[in-house]
Coordinates of C-alpha atoms and ligand atoms in Angstrom, one line a residue:
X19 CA 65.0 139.0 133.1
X20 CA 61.6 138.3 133.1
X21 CA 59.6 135.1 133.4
X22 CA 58.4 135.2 129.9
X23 CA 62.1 135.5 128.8
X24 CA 63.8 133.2 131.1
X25 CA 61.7 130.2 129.7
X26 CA 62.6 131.3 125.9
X27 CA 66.4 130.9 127.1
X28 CA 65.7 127.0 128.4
X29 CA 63.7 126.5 125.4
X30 CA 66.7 127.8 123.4
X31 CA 69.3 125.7 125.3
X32 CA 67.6 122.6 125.3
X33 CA 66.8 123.0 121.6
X34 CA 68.2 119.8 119.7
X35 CA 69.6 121.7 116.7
X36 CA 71.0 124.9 119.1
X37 CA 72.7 121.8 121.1
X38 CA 73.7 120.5 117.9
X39 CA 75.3 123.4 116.0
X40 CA 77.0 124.2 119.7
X41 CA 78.6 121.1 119.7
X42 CA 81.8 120.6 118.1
X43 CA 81.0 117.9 115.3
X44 CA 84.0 115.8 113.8
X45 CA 83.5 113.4 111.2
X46 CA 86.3 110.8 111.0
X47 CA 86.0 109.2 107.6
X48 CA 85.1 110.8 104.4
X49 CA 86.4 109.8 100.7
X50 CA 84.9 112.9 98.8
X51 CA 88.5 114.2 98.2
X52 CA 88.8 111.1 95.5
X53 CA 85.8 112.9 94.1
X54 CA 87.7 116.3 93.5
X55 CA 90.4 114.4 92.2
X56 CA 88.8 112.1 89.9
X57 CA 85.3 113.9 89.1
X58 CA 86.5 117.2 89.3
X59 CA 83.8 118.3 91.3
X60 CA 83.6 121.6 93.1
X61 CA 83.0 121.4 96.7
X62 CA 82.3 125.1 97.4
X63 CA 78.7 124.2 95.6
X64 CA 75.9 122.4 96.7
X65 CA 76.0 119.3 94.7
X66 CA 73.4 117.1 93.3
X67 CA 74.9 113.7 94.2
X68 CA 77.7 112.4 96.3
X69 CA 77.0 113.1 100.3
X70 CA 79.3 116.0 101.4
X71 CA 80.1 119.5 100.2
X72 CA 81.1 122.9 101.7
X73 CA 77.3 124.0 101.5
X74 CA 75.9 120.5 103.0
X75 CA 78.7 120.5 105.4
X76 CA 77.9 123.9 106.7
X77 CA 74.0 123.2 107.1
X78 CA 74.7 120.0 109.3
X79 CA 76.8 121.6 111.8
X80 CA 80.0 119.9 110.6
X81 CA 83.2 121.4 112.8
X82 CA 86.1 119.3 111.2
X83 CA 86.2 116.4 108.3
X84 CA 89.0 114.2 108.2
X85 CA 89.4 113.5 104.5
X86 CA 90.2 109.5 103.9
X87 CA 93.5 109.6 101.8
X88 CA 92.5 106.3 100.5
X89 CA 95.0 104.0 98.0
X90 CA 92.6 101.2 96.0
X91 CA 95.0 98.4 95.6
X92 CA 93.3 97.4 92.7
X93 CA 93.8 100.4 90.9
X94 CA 97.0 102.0 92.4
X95 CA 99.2 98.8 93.8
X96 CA 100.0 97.7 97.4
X97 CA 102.7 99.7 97.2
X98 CA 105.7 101.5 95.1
X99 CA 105.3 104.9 93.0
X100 CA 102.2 104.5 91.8
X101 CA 100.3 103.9 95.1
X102 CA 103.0 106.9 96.1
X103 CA 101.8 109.3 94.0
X104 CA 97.8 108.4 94.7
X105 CA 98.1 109.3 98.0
X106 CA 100.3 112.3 97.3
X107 CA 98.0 113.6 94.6
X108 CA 94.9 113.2 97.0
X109 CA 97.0 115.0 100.0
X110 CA 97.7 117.6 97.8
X111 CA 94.4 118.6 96.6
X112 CA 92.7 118.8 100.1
X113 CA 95.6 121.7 101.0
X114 CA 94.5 123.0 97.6
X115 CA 90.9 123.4 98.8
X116 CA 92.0 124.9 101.9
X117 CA 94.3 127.4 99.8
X118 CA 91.5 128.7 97.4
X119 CA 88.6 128.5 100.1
X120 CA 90.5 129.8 103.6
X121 CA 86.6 131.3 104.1
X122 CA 85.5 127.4 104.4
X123 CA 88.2 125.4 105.1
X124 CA 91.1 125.2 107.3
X125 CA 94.1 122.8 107.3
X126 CA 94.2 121.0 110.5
X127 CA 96.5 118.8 112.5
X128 CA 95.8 118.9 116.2
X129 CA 92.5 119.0 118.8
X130 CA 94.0 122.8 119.1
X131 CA 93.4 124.0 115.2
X132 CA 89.8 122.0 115.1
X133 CA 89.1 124.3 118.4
X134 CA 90.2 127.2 116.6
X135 CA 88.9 126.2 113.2
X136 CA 85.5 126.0 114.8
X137 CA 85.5 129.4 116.9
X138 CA 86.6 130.6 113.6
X139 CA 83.3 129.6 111.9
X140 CA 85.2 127.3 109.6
X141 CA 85.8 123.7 109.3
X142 CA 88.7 121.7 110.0
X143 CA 90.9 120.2 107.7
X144 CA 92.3 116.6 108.4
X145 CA 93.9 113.9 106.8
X146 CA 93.9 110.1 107.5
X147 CA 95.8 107.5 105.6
X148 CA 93.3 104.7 104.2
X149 CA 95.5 101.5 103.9
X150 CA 99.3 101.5 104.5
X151 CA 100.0 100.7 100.9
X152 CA 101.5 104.2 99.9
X153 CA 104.3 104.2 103.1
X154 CA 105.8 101.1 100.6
X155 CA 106.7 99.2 103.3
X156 CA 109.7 101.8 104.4
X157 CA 109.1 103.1 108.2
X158 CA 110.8 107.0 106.9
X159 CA 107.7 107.5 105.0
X160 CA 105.3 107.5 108.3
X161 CA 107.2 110.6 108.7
X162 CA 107.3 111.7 105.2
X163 CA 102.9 111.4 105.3
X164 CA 102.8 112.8 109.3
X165 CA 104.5 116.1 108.0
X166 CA 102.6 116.6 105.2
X167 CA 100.3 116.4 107.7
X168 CA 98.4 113.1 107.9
X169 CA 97.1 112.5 111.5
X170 CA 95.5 108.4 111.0
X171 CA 96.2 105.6 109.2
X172 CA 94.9 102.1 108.8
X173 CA 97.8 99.5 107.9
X174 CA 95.4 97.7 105.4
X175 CA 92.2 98.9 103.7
X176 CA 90.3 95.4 102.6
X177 CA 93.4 94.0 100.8
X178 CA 96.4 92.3 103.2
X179 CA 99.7 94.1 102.7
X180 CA 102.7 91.6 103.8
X181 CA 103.0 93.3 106.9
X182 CA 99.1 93.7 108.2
X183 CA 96.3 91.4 108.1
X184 CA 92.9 92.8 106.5
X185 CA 89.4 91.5 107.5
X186 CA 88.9 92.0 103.6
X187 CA 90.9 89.0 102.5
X188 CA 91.3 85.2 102.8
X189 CA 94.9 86.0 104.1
X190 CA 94.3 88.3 106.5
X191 CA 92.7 85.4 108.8
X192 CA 95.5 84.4 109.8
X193 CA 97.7 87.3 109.4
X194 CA 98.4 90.1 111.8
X195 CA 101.1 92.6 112.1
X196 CA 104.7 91.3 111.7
X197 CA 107.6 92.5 113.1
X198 CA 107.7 95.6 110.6
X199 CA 104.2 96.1 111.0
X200 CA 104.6 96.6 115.2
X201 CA 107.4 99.0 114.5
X202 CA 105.4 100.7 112.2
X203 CA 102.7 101.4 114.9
X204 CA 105.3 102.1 117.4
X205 CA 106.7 105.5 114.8
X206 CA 103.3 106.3 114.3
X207 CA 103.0 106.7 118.5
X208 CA 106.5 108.5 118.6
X209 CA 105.1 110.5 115.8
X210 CA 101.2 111.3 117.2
X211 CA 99.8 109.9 114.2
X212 CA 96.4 108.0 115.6
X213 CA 96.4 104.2 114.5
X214 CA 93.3 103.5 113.1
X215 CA 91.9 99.5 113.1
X216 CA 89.3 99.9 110.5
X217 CA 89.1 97.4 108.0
X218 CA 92.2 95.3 109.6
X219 CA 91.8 91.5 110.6
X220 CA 91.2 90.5 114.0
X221 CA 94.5 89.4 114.2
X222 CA 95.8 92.5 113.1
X223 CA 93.6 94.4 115.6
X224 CA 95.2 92.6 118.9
X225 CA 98.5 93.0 117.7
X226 CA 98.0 96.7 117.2
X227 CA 96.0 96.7 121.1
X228 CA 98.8 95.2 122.6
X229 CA 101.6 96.7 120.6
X230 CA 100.6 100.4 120.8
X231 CA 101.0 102.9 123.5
X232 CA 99.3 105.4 122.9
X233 CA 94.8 105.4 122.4
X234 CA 94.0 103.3 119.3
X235 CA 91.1 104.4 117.2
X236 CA 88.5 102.7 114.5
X237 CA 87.7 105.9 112.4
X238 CA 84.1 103.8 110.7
X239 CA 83.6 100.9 112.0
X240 CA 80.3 99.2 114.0
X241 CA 79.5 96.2 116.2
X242 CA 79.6 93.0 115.2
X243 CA 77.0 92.2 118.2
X244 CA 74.6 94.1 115.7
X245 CA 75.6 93.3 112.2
X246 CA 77.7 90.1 111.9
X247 CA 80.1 91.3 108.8
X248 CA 84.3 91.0 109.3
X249 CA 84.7 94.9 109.0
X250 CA 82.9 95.2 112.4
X251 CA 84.2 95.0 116.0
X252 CA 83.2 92.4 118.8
X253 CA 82.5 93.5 122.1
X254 CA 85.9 92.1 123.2
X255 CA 87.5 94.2 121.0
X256 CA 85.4 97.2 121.7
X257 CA 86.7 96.9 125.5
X258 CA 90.2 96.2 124.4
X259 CA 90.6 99.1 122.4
X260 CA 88.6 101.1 124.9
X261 CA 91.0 100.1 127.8
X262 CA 93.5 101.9 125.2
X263 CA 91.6 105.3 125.8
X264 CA 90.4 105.0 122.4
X265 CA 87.4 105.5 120.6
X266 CA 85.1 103.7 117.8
X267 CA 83.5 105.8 115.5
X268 CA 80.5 104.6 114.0
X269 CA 80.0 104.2 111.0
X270 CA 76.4 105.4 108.9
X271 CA 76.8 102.6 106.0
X272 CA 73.5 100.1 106.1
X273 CA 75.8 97.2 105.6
X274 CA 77.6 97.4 108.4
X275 CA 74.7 98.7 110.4
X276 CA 71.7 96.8 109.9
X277 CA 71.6 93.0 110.7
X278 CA 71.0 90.9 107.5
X279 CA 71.7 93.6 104.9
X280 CA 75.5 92.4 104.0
X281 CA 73.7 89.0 102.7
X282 CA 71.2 91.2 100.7
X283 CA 73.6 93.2 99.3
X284 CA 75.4 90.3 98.1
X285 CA 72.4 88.4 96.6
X286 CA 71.6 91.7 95.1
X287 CA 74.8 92.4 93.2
X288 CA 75.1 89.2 91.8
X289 CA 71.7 89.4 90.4
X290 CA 73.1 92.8 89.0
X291 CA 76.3 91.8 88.5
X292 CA 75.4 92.1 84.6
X293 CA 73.9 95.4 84.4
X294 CA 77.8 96.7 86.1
X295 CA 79.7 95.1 84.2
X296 CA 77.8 97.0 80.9
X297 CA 78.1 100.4 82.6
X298 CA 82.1 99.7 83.2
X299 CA 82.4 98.4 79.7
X300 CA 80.3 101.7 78.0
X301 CA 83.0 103.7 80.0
X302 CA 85.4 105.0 77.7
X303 CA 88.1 106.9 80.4
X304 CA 90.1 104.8 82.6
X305 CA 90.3 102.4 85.4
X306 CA 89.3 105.1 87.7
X307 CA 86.0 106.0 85.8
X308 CA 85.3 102.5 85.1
X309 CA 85.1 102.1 88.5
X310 CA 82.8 105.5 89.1
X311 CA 80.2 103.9 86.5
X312 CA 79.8 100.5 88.3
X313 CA 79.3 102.7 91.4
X314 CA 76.6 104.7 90.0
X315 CA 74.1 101.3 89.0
X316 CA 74.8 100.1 92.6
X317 CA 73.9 103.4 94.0
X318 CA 70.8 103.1 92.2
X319 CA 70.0 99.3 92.6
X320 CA 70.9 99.2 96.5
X321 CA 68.2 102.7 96.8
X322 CA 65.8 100.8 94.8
X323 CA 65.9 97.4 95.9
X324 CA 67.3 96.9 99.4
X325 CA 66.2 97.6 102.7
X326 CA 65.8 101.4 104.0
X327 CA 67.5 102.1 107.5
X328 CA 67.1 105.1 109.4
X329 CA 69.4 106.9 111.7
X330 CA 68.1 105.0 114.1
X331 CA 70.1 102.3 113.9
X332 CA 73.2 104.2 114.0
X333 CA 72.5 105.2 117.8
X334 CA 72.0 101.4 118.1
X335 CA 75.3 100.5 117.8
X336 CA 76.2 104.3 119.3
X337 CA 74.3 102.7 122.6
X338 CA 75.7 98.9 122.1
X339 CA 79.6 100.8 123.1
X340 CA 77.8 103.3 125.5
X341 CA 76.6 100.2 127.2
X342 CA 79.9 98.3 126.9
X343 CA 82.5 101.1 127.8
X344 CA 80.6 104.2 128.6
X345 CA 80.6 107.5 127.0
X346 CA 84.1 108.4 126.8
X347 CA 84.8 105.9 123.9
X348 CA 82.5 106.8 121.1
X349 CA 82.3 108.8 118.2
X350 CA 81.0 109.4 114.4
X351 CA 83.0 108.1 111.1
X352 CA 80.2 108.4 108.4
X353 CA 82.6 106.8 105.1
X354 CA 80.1 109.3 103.0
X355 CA 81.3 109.4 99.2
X356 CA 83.1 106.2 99.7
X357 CA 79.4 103.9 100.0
X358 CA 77.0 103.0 97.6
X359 CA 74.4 103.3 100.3
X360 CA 73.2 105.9 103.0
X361 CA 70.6 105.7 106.2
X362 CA 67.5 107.2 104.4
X363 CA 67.2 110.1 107.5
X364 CA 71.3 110.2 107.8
X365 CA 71.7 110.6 103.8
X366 CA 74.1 113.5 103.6
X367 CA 76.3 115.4 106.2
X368 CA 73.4 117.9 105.7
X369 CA 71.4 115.9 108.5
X370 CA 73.8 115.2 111.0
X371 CA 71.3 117.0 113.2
X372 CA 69.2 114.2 113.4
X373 CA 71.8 112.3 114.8
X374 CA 71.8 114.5 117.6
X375 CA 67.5 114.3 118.0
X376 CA 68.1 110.5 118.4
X377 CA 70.4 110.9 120.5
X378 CA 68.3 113.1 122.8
X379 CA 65.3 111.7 122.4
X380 CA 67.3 108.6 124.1
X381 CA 68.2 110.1 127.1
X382 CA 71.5 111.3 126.3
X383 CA 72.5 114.7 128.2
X384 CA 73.7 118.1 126.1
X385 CA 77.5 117.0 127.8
X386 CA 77.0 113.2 126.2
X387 CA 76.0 114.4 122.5
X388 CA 79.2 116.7 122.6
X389 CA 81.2 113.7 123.6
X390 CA 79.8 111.7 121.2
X391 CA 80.2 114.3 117.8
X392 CA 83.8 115.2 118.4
X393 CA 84.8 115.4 122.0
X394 CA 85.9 112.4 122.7
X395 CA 87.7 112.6 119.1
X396 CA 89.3 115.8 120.5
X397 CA 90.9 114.4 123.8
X398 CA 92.3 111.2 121.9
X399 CA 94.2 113.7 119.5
X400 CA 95.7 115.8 122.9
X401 CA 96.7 112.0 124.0
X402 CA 99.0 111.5 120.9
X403 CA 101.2 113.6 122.1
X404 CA 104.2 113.5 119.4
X405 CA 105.3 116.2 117.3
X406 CA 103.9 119.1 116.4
Ligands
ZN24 ZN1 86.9 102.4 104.5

C-alpha cells in the first residue's frame, strides 16, 4: 500500500459517520408502535411527522429499537383485560412488522440476535414493557409477557400501581415496591427480563437496587444534577444502579434535558391549555384520538414557543454519568414518538450521527462511542442470564 492510500484508510477509520454506522447502535425507548396501532401508519415509508421509521431508522445507523409496549392508565386501566389486551395488541403488531418486512426488521430477544440482526444488515426487534399495569398484579403473567418475548419493564409508568411507587404521582412519594412488587423483580431476574427504573419514585428505585440481583437499567432517563424534574436520576442513584452493573440511557427529550425547560413547559401549556382542550373536543374518534389531537397543538406550541436545545446537551448528561461511574454505564433511550418535543440537531433517529460527532469532538475514543450506542446495552442483556 502506498502512502497516498494508507492516509485515505485513517481518514476513513477515523471518519465520524464510518465510526458511527460501524458501531452497533441500540435505542432503548421508542413508542412509535402505538403509532401503527392507533394511526395506522406505515413504517416501511419515510414519514412526514412522528420521529422514527424503517427509512429514518436505516439512514441514522440504527442496529436494534426496543419498541415501548406502553399501557396509558388513563386510557387503558391499571390493570385487568382492558390494559391486557393494550399491551397484547401493541406486542402483536411489532411481530407483525417483523413478519411482513423480514428485509427490515428482525424479532429480537438477546445481545446474540441484535449481533446477528446487525451483521445481517437489519434491525433488531425488541420489546420492553412500559408500566406494570398489563401483568394485573399476577406474578404468572411476567412469564406470560417474557415469552411473548418482552425483554424490560418498568413497574409504573407516571401513575402508582398498588405495588410500585411512580415519580409521576403524589403517592408514589412515599411508596415503593411492596412485598409483591420485590417478588415481581426477583421473576423478572429468574426470567432475564431487564428491570427498568424509568419513571418510578425514588423510593421505588432503592427498593428495586437493593432487591434485584441481576444489572438494573433506566431505559430514558437523565440526571437530575442537570435538570431538576422527578423522572430524572441523582447522582446517588446513578452510582447505585451503576454498582448493579447497569446502565442509564439517556434520554433526548428537552424537558428532561435542559435545565429550566420543565417550568416553561408548564407555564406554556397552561397558557395553551384552551387551544387543547378545542382540538380534543373537534375530535370525533375516541379516547385514543382525542389524545393524538391535544398532542399535535403541543407539538406545535412547544416548536414554536419554547426553548431550542441541541444535541449537545444530551452528551452533557452522557458526560455528567461518564464522570460519575465511567464508561461502562451509559447508553441512549431517545422516547421518540412518545414526546411532544425533540433536540433541534437530534430531531429524528435520522441524525443519531450527530450524536456520535459530539461525542468525538469531546474526546471520546472510537471503543467509547461503541460503548455508549449499544455496547454497554449488549453486555447488560448477556448478564440477565435466564431463559432463553
Ligand atoms: Zn416513558
Amino acid at each position: 500500500m502506498n502512502q497516498t492510500n494508507q492516509t485515505e484508510t485513517e481518514q476513513t477509520n477515523n471518519d465520524p459517520l464510518a465510526i458511527h454506522y460501524r458501531a452497533i447502535a441500540i435505542d432503548m425507548h421508542a413508542d412509535t408502535v402505538q403509532r401503527v396501532l392507533d394511526e395506522h401508519i406505515d413504517l416501511q415509508q419515510e414519514l412526514k411527522d412522528g420521529h422514527l421509521d424503517a427509512v429514518r431508522a436505516k439512514a441514522g445507523g440504527l442496529d436494534a429499537q426496543f419498541f415501548s409496549i406502553w399501557v396509558e392508565p388513563q386510557l387503558f386501566g391499571l390493570g385487568g383485560e382492558r390494559a391486557i389486551k393494550r399491551a397484547d395488541d401493541q406486542i402483536a403488531a411489532v411481530r407483525a412488522l417483523a413478519e411482513k418486512h423480514p428485509e427490515t426488521w428482525q424479532l429480537a430477544v438477546s445481545a446474540a440476535d441484535v449481533r446477528r440482526a446487525a451483521a445481517d444488515g437489519k434491525i433488531a426487534t425488541l420489546m420492553g414493557l412500559e408500566g406494570g399495569y398489563a401483568i394485573d398484579e399476577r406474578l404468572e403473567n411476567v412469564d406470560r409477557y417474557y415469552k411473548m418475548g418482552v425483554r424490560y419493564m418498568s413497574p409504573a409508568w407516571s401513575v402508582s400501581t398498588s405495588w410500585a411507587g411512580s415519580s409521576g404521582d403524589e403517592v408514589g412519594a412515599s411508596r415503593g415496591l411492596n412485598e409483591f412488587g420485590k417478588n415481581v423483580v426477583r421473576e423478572m431476574n429468574r426470567l432475564g427480563m431487564m428491570v427498568d427504573v424509568s419513571h418510578v419514585s425514588d423510593k421505588t428505585f432503592w427498593d428495586i437496587v437493593t432487591t434485584s440481583t441481576k444489572p438494573v437499567v433506566a431505559t430514558h432517563s437523565a440526571c437530575r444534577a442537570i435538570a431538576d424534574v422527578p423522572r430524572n436520576l441523582t447522582d446517588d442513584m446513578i452510582r447505585a444502579l451503576a454498582k448493579t452493573g447497569g446502565v442509564v440511557n439517556v434520554i433526548f427529550y428537552p424537558e428532561h434535558i435542559e435545565p429550566g425547560w420543565s417550568q416553561k413547559k408548564k407555564q406554556l401549556d397552561a397558557e395553551i391549555a384552551p387551544l387543547v382542550q378545542q382540538a380534543s373536543a373537534n375530535e370525533p374518534g375516541d379516547a385514543v384520538h382525542k389524545k393524538l389531537a391535544r398532542d399535535r397543538v403541543r407539538t406545535e406550541q412547544y416548536a414554536r414557543r419554547l426553548p431550542a436545545v441541541t444535541v449537545s446537551r444530551i452528551v452533557d448528561h452522557i458526560d455528567h454519568i461518564v464522570k460519575l461511574v465511567g464508561i461502562d454505564h451509559v447508553g441512549i433511550g431517545s422516547d421518540f414518538d412518545g414526546v411532544q418535543a425533540t433536540t433541534s440537531d437530534l430531531a429524528t433517529i435520522a441524525e443519531l450521527p450527530n450524536l456520535t460527532k459530539e461525542l468525538l469532538k469531546r474526546g471520546y475514543s472510537e471503543s467509547d462511542v461503541d460503548k455508549v450506542l449499544g455496547g454497554n446495552m449488549l453486555r447488560v442483556m448477556e448478564e440477565q442470564g435466564g431463559g432463553k
